[in-house]
Coordinates of C-alpha atoms in Angstrom, one line a residue:
M27 CA 0.0 0.0 0.0
S28 CA 2.8 2.4 0.8
D29 CA 4.2 2.0 -2.7
L30 CA 0.8 2.7 -4.2
I31 CA 0.5 5.8 -2.1
E32 CA 4.0 7.0 -3.1
R33 CA 3.3 6.4 -6.8
T34 CA -0.1 8.1 -6.6
F35 CA 1.4 11.2 -4.8
N36 CA 4.2 11.5 -7.3
R37 CA 1.6 11.5 -10.1
L38 CA -0.6 13.9 -8.3
A39 CA 2.3 16.3 -7.8
G40 CA 2.8 16.4 -11.5
Q41 CA -0.9 17.0 -12.3
L42 CA -1.5 19.9 -9.9
R43 CA -1.4 23.4 -11.1
G44 CA -0.7 24.1 -7.4
R45 CA 1.7 21.8 -5.6
L46 CA 1.8 18.9 -3.3
S47 CA 3.3 19.3 0.2
R48 CA 4.6 16.5 2.3
P49 CA 5.5 16.8 6.0
R50 CA 9.1 18.1 5.3
D51 CA 8.2 20.3 2.4
E52 CA 7.7 24.1 2.3
G53 CA 4.1 25.0 2.6
Y54 CA 3.1 22.0 4.8
A55 CA 3.5 23.8 8.1
A56 CA 1.5 26.8 7.0
A57 CA -1.3 24.7 5.6
T58 CA -1.6 22.7 8.8
A59 CA -1.4 25.7 11.1
I60 CA -5.1 26.2 11.5
W61 CA -7.0 28.3 14.2
A62 CA -7.3 25.5 16.7
K63 CA -4.1 23.5 17.3
P64 CA -4.6 20.1 15.7
V65 CA -4.1 16.9 17.7
G66 CA -3.6 13.3 16.6
R67 CA -2.1 12.1 13.3
M68 CA -1.1 14.7 10.8
P69 CA -1.8 14.6 7.1
R70 CA 0.3 12.5 4.7
A71 CA 0.1 15.3 2.2
I72 CA -1.5 18.6 1.3
A73 CA -2.8 19.3 -2.2
H74 CA -2.6 23.0 -2.7
C75 CA -5.3 23.4 -5.3
R76 CA -5.6 26.3 -7.7
T77 CA -8.5 25.0 -9.9
S78 CA -11.4 22.7 -9.9
E79 CA -9.4 20.3 -12.0
D80 CA -6.8 20.2 -9.2
V81 CA -9.6 19.2 -6.8
Q82 CA -10.7 16.4 -9.2
F83 CA -7.1 15.1 -9.3
A84 CA -6.8 15.1 -5.5
I85 CA -10.2 13.4 -4.9
R86 CA -9.2 10.7 -7.4
A87 CA -5.8 10.2 -5.7
A88 CA -7.3 9.8 -2.3
R89 CA -9.9 7.3 -3.5
E90 CA -7.4 5.2 -5.4
C91 CA -5.4 4.8 -2.2
D92 CA -8.4 4.6 0.1
L93 CA -7.0 7.5 2.1
P94 CA -9.1 9.8 4.4
L95 CA -9.9 13.1 2.7
S96 CA -10.6 16.6 4.1
V97 CA -11.0 20.1 2.8
R98 CA -9.2 23.2 4.2
G99 CA -10.7 26.5 3.4
G100 CA -10.3 29.2 6.1
G101 CA -9.1 26.6 8.7
H102 CA -11.3 28.2 11.4
D103 CA -12.9 25.1 12.8
W104 CA -12.5 24.2 16.4
A105 CA -12.7 20.4 15.8
G106 CA -9.9 20.4 13.3
R107 CA -12.1 18.9 10.6
A108 CA -10.0 20.7 7.9
L109 CA -7.2 18.2 8.6
C110 CA -7.2 14.4 8.4
A111 CA -4.6 11.6 8.5
G112 CA -4.7 11.2 4.7
L113 CA -4.9 13.8 2.0
V114 CA -6.0 17.4 2.6
I115 CA -7.4 19.5 -0.2
D116 CA -6.2 23.0 0.6
L117 CA -8.3 25.7 -1.1
S118 CA -6.7 28.7 0.7
G119 CA -5.0 29.7 -2.5
M120 CA -8.3 29.8 -4.3
N121 CA -9.5 33.1 -2.9
D122 CA -10.5 35.1 -5.9
V123 CA -13.4 37.5 -5.5
A124 CA -15.2 39.3 -8.3
V125 CA -18.4 41.4 -8.4
R126 CA -20.7 40.6 -11.3
A127 CA -21.3 43.5 -13.7
N128 CA -24.9 44.0 -12.5
N129 CA -23.8 44.3 -8.8
R130 CA -26.4 41.8 -7.8
F131 CA -24.0 38.9 -7.0
V132 CA -20.4 38.3 -6.0
R133 CA -18.4 35.3 -7.2
M134 CA -15.9 33.9 -4.7
S135 CA -13.6 30.9 -4.9
G136 CA -13.8 28.2 -2.3
G137 CA -10.9 29.4 -0.2
A138 CA -12.0 33.0 0.1
R139 CA -12.3 34.4 3.6
A140 CA -14.8 37.0 4.7
S141 CA -12.0 39.6 4.7
D142 CA -11.2 38.8 1.1
V143 CA -14.8 39.3 0.0
L144 CA -15.3 42.5 2.1
A145 CA -12.1 44.0 0.7
V146 CA -13.8 43.9 -2.7
T147 CA -17.3 44.8 -1.8
D148 CA -16.7 47.6 0.8
P149 CA -15.3 50.1 -1.7
L150 CA -18.4 49.6 -3.9
G151 CA -20.8 50.3 -1.0
L152 CA -22.0 46.7 -1.2
A153 CA -22.1 43.9 1.4
V154 CA -22.6 40.2 1.7
A155 CA -24.0 38.4 4.7
T156 CA -20.9 37.1 6.5
G157 CA -20.1 35.9 10.0
S158 CA -18.5 37.9 12.8
C159 CA -14.9 37.4 12.0
G160 CA -12.8 38.3 8.9
A161 CA -10.6 35.3 9.1
V162 CA -13.4 32.7 8.7
G163 CA -13.7 31.0 5.4
M164 CA -16.9 31.8 3.5
A165 CA -17.5 28.3 2.2
G166 CA -17.5 26.6 5.6
L167 CA -19.5 29.4 7.2
T168 CA -22.1 29.4 4.5
L169 CA -22.5 25.6 4.1
G170 CA -23.2 25.2 7.8
G171 CA -25.2 28.3 8.5
G172 CA -23.6 31.7 8.9
Y173 CA -24.8 33.8 11.9
G174 CA -23.7 37.5 11.6
S175 CA -24.7 41.1 12.3
L176 CA -26.8 41.3 9.1
I177 CA -28.9 38.3 10.0
G178 CA -32.0 40.2 10.9
R179 CA -32.1 42.1 7.6
F180 CA -30.6 39.7 5.2
G181 CA -30.7 36.3 6.9
L182 CA -28.0 33.6 7.3
A183 CA -25.0 33.5 5.0
L184 CA -26.6 30.3 3.4
D185 CA -29.8 32.2 2.7
N186 CA -27.8 34.4 0.4
L187 CA -26.1 31.6 -1.6
A188 CA -27.4 31.7 -5.2
A189 CA -25.3 29.0 -6.8
A190 CA -22.3 26.8 -6.2
E191 CA -19.8 24.9 -8.3
V192 CA -19.2 21.5 -6.6
V193 CA -16.7 18.7 -7.3
L194 CA -18.5 15.5 -6.4
A195 CA -17.0 12.3 -5.0
D196 CA -17.0 10.7 -8.5
G197 CA -14.9 13.6 -9.8
S198 CA -17.7 15.3 -11.8
V199 CA -18.2 19.0 -11.6
V200 CA -21.7 20.3 -11.3
I201 CA -23.5 23.6 -10.8
A202 CA -26.0 23.6 -8.0
N203 CA -28.8 26.2 -7.8
E204 CA -32.5 26.4 -7.8
D205 CA -32.7 25.1 -11.4
E206 CA -29.9 22.6 -11.6
H207 CA -29.1 19.9 -9.0
D208 CA -31.7 21.6 -6.8
E209 CA -31.6 18.8 -4.2
L210 CA -27.9 19.2 -3.9
F211 CA -28.4 23.0 -3.6
W212 CA -30.9 22.4 -0.8
A213 CA -28.6 20.1 1.0
L214 CA -25.5 22.4 0.7
R215 CA -27.4 25.1 2.6
G216 CA -27.0 23.7 6.1
G217 CA -25.6 20.3 5.5
G218 CA -22.0 21.5 5.3
G219 CA -19.3 20.0 3.1
N220 CA -20.7 16.5 3.2
F221 CA -21.7 16.3 -0.5
G222 CA -18.6 17.5 -2.4
V223 CA -16.0 20.3 -2.6
V224 CA -17.4 23.7 -3.2
T225 CA -14.9 25.5 -5.5
T226 CA -16.9 28.6 -6.4
M227 CA -19.9 30.3 -4.8
H228 CA -22.2 33.1 -5.9
H229 CA -23.7 35.2 -3.1
Q230 CA -26.3 37.8 -3.2
L231 CA -25.1 41.4 -2.8
H232 CA -26.8 44.1 -0.8
R233 CA -26.5 47.9 -1.2
L234 CA -25.0 48.9 2.1
A235 CA -22.6 51.9 2.1
S236 CA -22.1 51.8 5.9
V237 CA -23.3 50.5 9.2
R238 CA -23.3 52.0 12.7
S239 CA -21.5 49.6 14.9
G240 CA -18.6 49.1 17.3
M241 CA -17.8 47.6 20.6
L242 CA -19.0 48.7 24.1
I243 CA -17.1 47.2 27.0
C244 CA -18.6 47.0 30.5
P245 CA -17.2 45.7 33.8
F246 CA -18.1 42.1 34.6
S247 CA -19.4 43.2 38.0
E248 CA -22.4 44.6 36.1
A249 CA -22.8 41.6 33.8
K250 CA -26.3 40.5 34.9
A251 CA -27.7 44.1 34.6
V252 CA -26.0 44.7 31.3
L253 CA -27.1 41.4 29.7
T254 CA -30.7 41.9 31.0
R255 CA -30.9 45.4 29.6
C256 CA -29.4 44.4 26.2
A257 CA -31.9 41.6 25.9
D258 CA -34.8 43.9 26.6
I259 CA -33.5 46.5 24.1
A260 CA -32.9 43.9 21.4
A261 CA -36.4 42.5 21.8
S262 CA -37.9 45.8 20.8
M263 CA -35.6 46.6 17.9
P264 CA -36.4 46.2 14.1
D265 CA -34.7 43.7 11.8
E266 CA -32.0 46.2 10.9
L267 CA -30.5 46.1 14.3
T268 CA -28.7 43.1 15.8
V269 CA -26.6 42.8 18.9
Q270 CA -23.8 40.3 19.7
L271 CA -22.8 39.8 23.3
G272 CA -19.6 38.4 24.7
L273 CA -18.1 37.5 28.1
V274 CA -14.4 37.4 27.7
A275 CA -11.1 38.2 29.4
G276 CA -10.2 41.9 29.1
P277 CA -6.7 43.3 28.5
D278 CA -5.8 43.0 32.2
G279 CA -7.1 39.5 32.5
A280 CA -10.3 40.3 34.3
P281 CA -13.5 39.3 32.6
V282 CA -15.6 42.0 30.8
V283 CA -18.9 42.2 29.0
L284 CA -18.8 43.0 25.3
V285 CA -21.8 44.6 23.6
V286 CA -21.6 44.8 19.8
P287 CA -24.7 46.4 18.3
T288 CA -25.0 46.9 14.6
W289 CA -27.5 49.1 12.7
S290 CA -27.7 48.3 9.0
G291 CA -30.8 50.4 8.2
R292 CA -31.1 54.1 7.1
P293 CA -27.9 55.9 8.2
E294 CA -29.8 58.9 9.6
E295 CA -31.6 56.6 12.1
G296 CA -28.5 54.8 13.4
E297 CA -27.4 57.1 16.2
A298 CA -30.9 57.2 17.8
R299 CA -31.3 53.4 17.4
L300 CA -28.1 52.7 19.3
A301 CA -28.4 55.4 22.0
R302 CA -30.1 53.1 24.5
F303 CA -27.1 50.7 24.4
F304 CA -24.9 53.5 25.8
Q305 CA -27.0 53.4 29.0
V306 CA -26.8 49.6 29.7
G307 CA -23.9 50.0 32.2
T308 CA -20.6 51.7 33.0
L309 CA -18.7 52.0 29.7
L310 CA -15.0 51.2 30.0
A311 CA -14.6 51.6 26.2
N312 CA -16.8 52.8 23.3
S313 CA -15.8 52.4 19.7
V314 CA -19.3 52.8 18.2
G315 CA -19.6 54.9 15.1
A316 CA -20.4 54.9 11.3
M317 CA -18.1 52.6 9.4
P318 CA -17.9 50.3 6.4
Y319 CA -19.5 46.9 7.0
G320 CA -16.1 45.2 6.7
A321 CA -14.7 47.3 9.5
S322 CA -17.5 46.1 11.8
V323 CA -16.8 42.5 11.0
A324 CA -13.2 42.9 12.2
A325 CA -14.4 43.9 15.7
F326 CA -13.7 40.4 17.1
D327 CA -10.5 39.8 15.3
A328 CA -8.3 41.1 18.1
Y329 CA -9.7 38.4 20.4
I330 CA -8.8 35.5 18.1
V331 CA -5.5 33.7 18.9
N332 CA -4.4 31.0 16.5
G333 CA -2.6 27.8 17.4
R334 CA -4.2 27.1 20.8
R335 CA -5.9 23.9 21.9
T336 CA -9.6 24.6 21.8
F337 CA -12.9 23.0 23.0
M338 CA -16.2 24.4 22.0
E339 CA -19.8 23.7 23.1
T340 CA -23.0 25.3 21.8
C341 CA -26.7 25.5 22.4
W342 CA -29.7 27.3 21.2
L343 CA -31.9 29.3 23.6
P344 CA -35.4 30.7 22.9
S345 CA -34.2 34.0 24.3
L346 CA -32.0 35.5 27.0
G347 CA -34.0 35.3 30.2
N348 CA -33.1 35.5 33.9
R349 CA -32.2 31.8 34.2
S350 CA -29.9 31.8 31.2
I351 CA -28.3 35.1 32.2
D352 CA -27.6 33.7 35.7
A353 CA -26.0 30.7 34.0
L354 CA -23.8 32.9 31.9
V355 CA -22.5 34.9 34.8
Q356 CA -21.9 31.8 36.9
A357 CA -19.9 30.2 34.1
M358 CA -17.5 33.1 33.8
Q359 CA -17.2 33.3 37.5
T360 CA -15.9 29.7 37.4
A361 CA -13.8 30.0 34.2
V362 CA -10.6 28.0 34.5
S363 CA -8.4 30.3 32.4
L364 CA -8.3 33.5 30.4
G365 CA -9.0 31.4 27.3
C366 CA -12.6 30.8 28.4
A367 CA -15.2 32.9 26.7
I368 CA -18.9 32.9 25.7
I369 CA -20.3 34.6 22.6
I370 CA -24.0 35.1 22.0
H371 CA -25.5 35.7 18.5
E372 CA -29.1 36.7 17.6
F373 CA -31.3 34.8 15.1
K374 CA -34.2 37.0 14.0
G375 CA -36.0 38.8 11.3
A376 CA -35.2 37.7 7.7
A377 CA -33.6 34.5 8.9
S378 CA -36.7 33.4 10.9
R379 CA -39.0 34.1 8.0
V380 CA -37.4 31.5 5.6
P381 CA -39.6 28.5 5.4
A382 CA -38.2 25.5 7.3
E383 CA -38.3 23.3 4.2
A384 CA -36.5 25.8 2.0
T385 CA -33.0 24.8 3.2
A386 CA -31.4 22.1 5.2
F387 CA -30.8 24.4 8.2
G388 CA -32.9 23.0 11.0
L389 CA -34.1 25.9 13.2
R390 CA -36.2 28.7 11.7
R391 CA -37.5 30.6 14.7
D392 CA -36.3 33.5 16.7
H393 CA -33.5 32.3 19.1
V394 CA -30.0 33.1 20.4
L395 CA -27.0 31.0 19.7
V396 CA -24.6 30.5 22.6
E397 CA -21.0 29.8 21.6
I398 CA -18.8 28.4 24.5
I399 CA -15.1 28.6 23.9
A400 CA -12.3 27.1 26.1
S401 CA -8.8 27.5 24.7
F402 CA -5.4 27.0 26.2
D403 CA -1.7 26.7 25.4
D404 CA -1.0 22.9 25.1
G405 CA 1.8 21.4 27.1
V406 CA 2.0 23.8 30.1
D407 CA -0.1 21.8 32.5
P408 CA -1.1 18.2 31.8
H409 CA -4.4 18.8 33.5
D410 CA -5.4 21.7 31.3
E411 CA -7.2 19.6 28.7
R412 CA -9.5 18.0 31.3
R413 CA -10.2 21.3 33.1
H414 CA -11.1 23.2 29.9
F415 CA -13.2 20.4 28.5
G416 CA -15.0 20.1 31.8
W417 CA -15.7 23.8 32.0
A418 CA -17.1 24.0 28.5
R419 CA -19.3 20.9 29.0
S420 CA -20.6 22.0 32.4
T421 CA -21.4 25.5 31.0
R422 CA -23.5 23.9 28.2
H423 CA -25.3 21.6 30.7
A424 CA -26.2 24.7 32.8
F425 CA -28.4 25.9 29.9
E426 CA -30.2 22.6 29.4
P427 CA -33.4 23.5 31.3
T428 CA -34.2 26.2 28.8
A429 CA -32.3 25.1 25.7
L430 CA -33.9 24.1 22.4
P431 CA -33.1 20.7 21.0
G432 CA -29.8 20.2 19.2
G433 CA -27.4 23.0 18.5
Y434 CA -25.6 24.8 15.7
P435 CA -24.1 22.0 13.5
N436 CA -21.0 24.1 12.6
L437 CA -20.0 23.9 16.3
L438 CA -21.1 20.4 17.2
A439 CA -18.8 17.4 17.6
G440 CA -19.5 14.3 15.6
A441 CA -19.6 12.1 18.7
D442 CA -22.8 13.9 20.0
A443 CA -25.1 11.9 17.6
D444 CA -28.3 12.6 19.4
R445 CA -27.9 16.4 19.4
V446 CA -26.7 16.3 15.8
A447 CA -29.9 14.6 14.7
K448 CA -32.1 17.0 16.7
S449 CA -30.2 20.0 15.2
F450 CA -31.6 19.3 11.7
G451 CA -35.1 18.7 12.9
G452 CA -37.5 17.7 10.1
S453 CA -34.6 18.0 7.5
A454 CA -32.8 15.0 8.9
G455 CA -34.3 12.3 6.7
R456 CA -34.0 14.3 3.5
L457 CA -30.3 15.0 4.3
I458 CA -29.6 11.3 4.8
K459 CA -31.1 10.6 1.3
A460 CA -29.0 13.5 -0.3
K461 CA -25.9 12.1 1.3
R462 CA -26.6 8.6 -0.1
S463 CA -27.2 10.1 -3.5
Y464 CA -24.2 12.4 -3.8
D465 CA -21.6 10.7 -1.7
P466 CA -22.7 7.0 -1.2
D467 CA -19.1 6.0 -0.2
D468 CA -18.9 8.7 2.5
V469 CA -15.7 10.2 0.9
F470 CA -16.5 13.6 2.5
R471 CA -16.8 12.3 6.1
S472 CA -14.5 14.9 7.6
A473 CA -17.2 17.6 7.3
I474 CA -19.6 18.7 10.0
P475 CA -21.6 15.8 11.4
L476 CA -24.9 14.7 9.8
P477 CA -27.7 12.7 11.3
T478 CA -27.9 9.0 10.6
S479 CA -30.9 6.8 9.8
R480 CA -30.6 5.5 13.4
T481 CA -30.8 8.9 15.0
A482 CA -33.0 10.9 12.7
P483 CA -36.0 12.3 14.5
E484 CA -39.5 12.2 13.2
S485 CA -40.5 15.6 14.4
A486 CA -39.0 19.1 14.3
H487 CA -38.1 21.5 17.1
R488 CA -40.4 22.4 19.9
T489 CA -41.5 26.0 20.0

């Protein structure tokens, strides 16, 4: 088998317009240096792809040698699903972005990050629905969901996907949209990279010259009052305003409360709409103002540290109420290190109005997403892994009395089969059929977890 792999890799190296990196080669270290420090066996090789044809060659090589296959785009996945012990298709060099002549859609290659897209759209006074961080790959974000500050007005990132070029497990290249391969198009929007490698996407563009946004920082001693007031304000706001909340370690190591409101409506209304947020508590810092959308997306970038061991947990809550706010405060009071943080995202407005059957995304009702992060520098204390895993898990368990079934699939671990199945609700059975149709041999098994026929529920989420 080792001879077959060596011959196949040698052939692949000659076929690629990009290049093939092995563990001792230049480019290998950079390609495997993803956001969360990888653990376990490292890849045998990295195929640095430049074209869809490169992707076809790489898939064929992995299948001939029966090697695990994974896809690296932005590399911003806590579970390290971008890497596998076999062959990695690295799309990071495929980051071209172009606005179509009619300014209605933007075409982006499969490795483009939000920052790549916004660098093109911002100067034109246009915007796409992205996540909350510029470093996140648009393909991974979109295929799994895509919460962000424009969610109330324009929906999830996946709600703005108009078409995708996909290289399937059999090596064929297809276009998936509402008219062609419509079942694949449905499955891509929420089912992640389980059906093929997305090499190009077309996203809807929105006229948005600026937003009013920024970061408010309040002391943790006021956390309960600040969170309660923010929840009350957000509940009365129109779709054009969303607020993201965070409990993180501040510059001096003490926890603080982050409040990040974003107004994407009429510019002349922005100042008045955000005024109430300035009264939620003692402001240690205030960077709110008018800015391009891309600048607002970069607000969380300073808090992101690459190369640390990371555990994540997640849950969906119907809303932020007294019980869940108490759980948030208690969690940060018992945080085991400065790498512990909790981020809260809204789901409302346009995202909630999409019919449940329109995409594979499972939860189409107003809610909040809780993102629990526990990161640490590996190798300092042998007990760090257990302590951080335990904190993240116990924090999620504290929300169980009020949580909705399942959780955001982009943040779930594959071992949690029951929650995975519940996350997709009534879409589970249809997703299973799509997987069997487009990837019957489970070539793309390194993507976000999907429900199985054993775990698929018969009913959707409770309301």
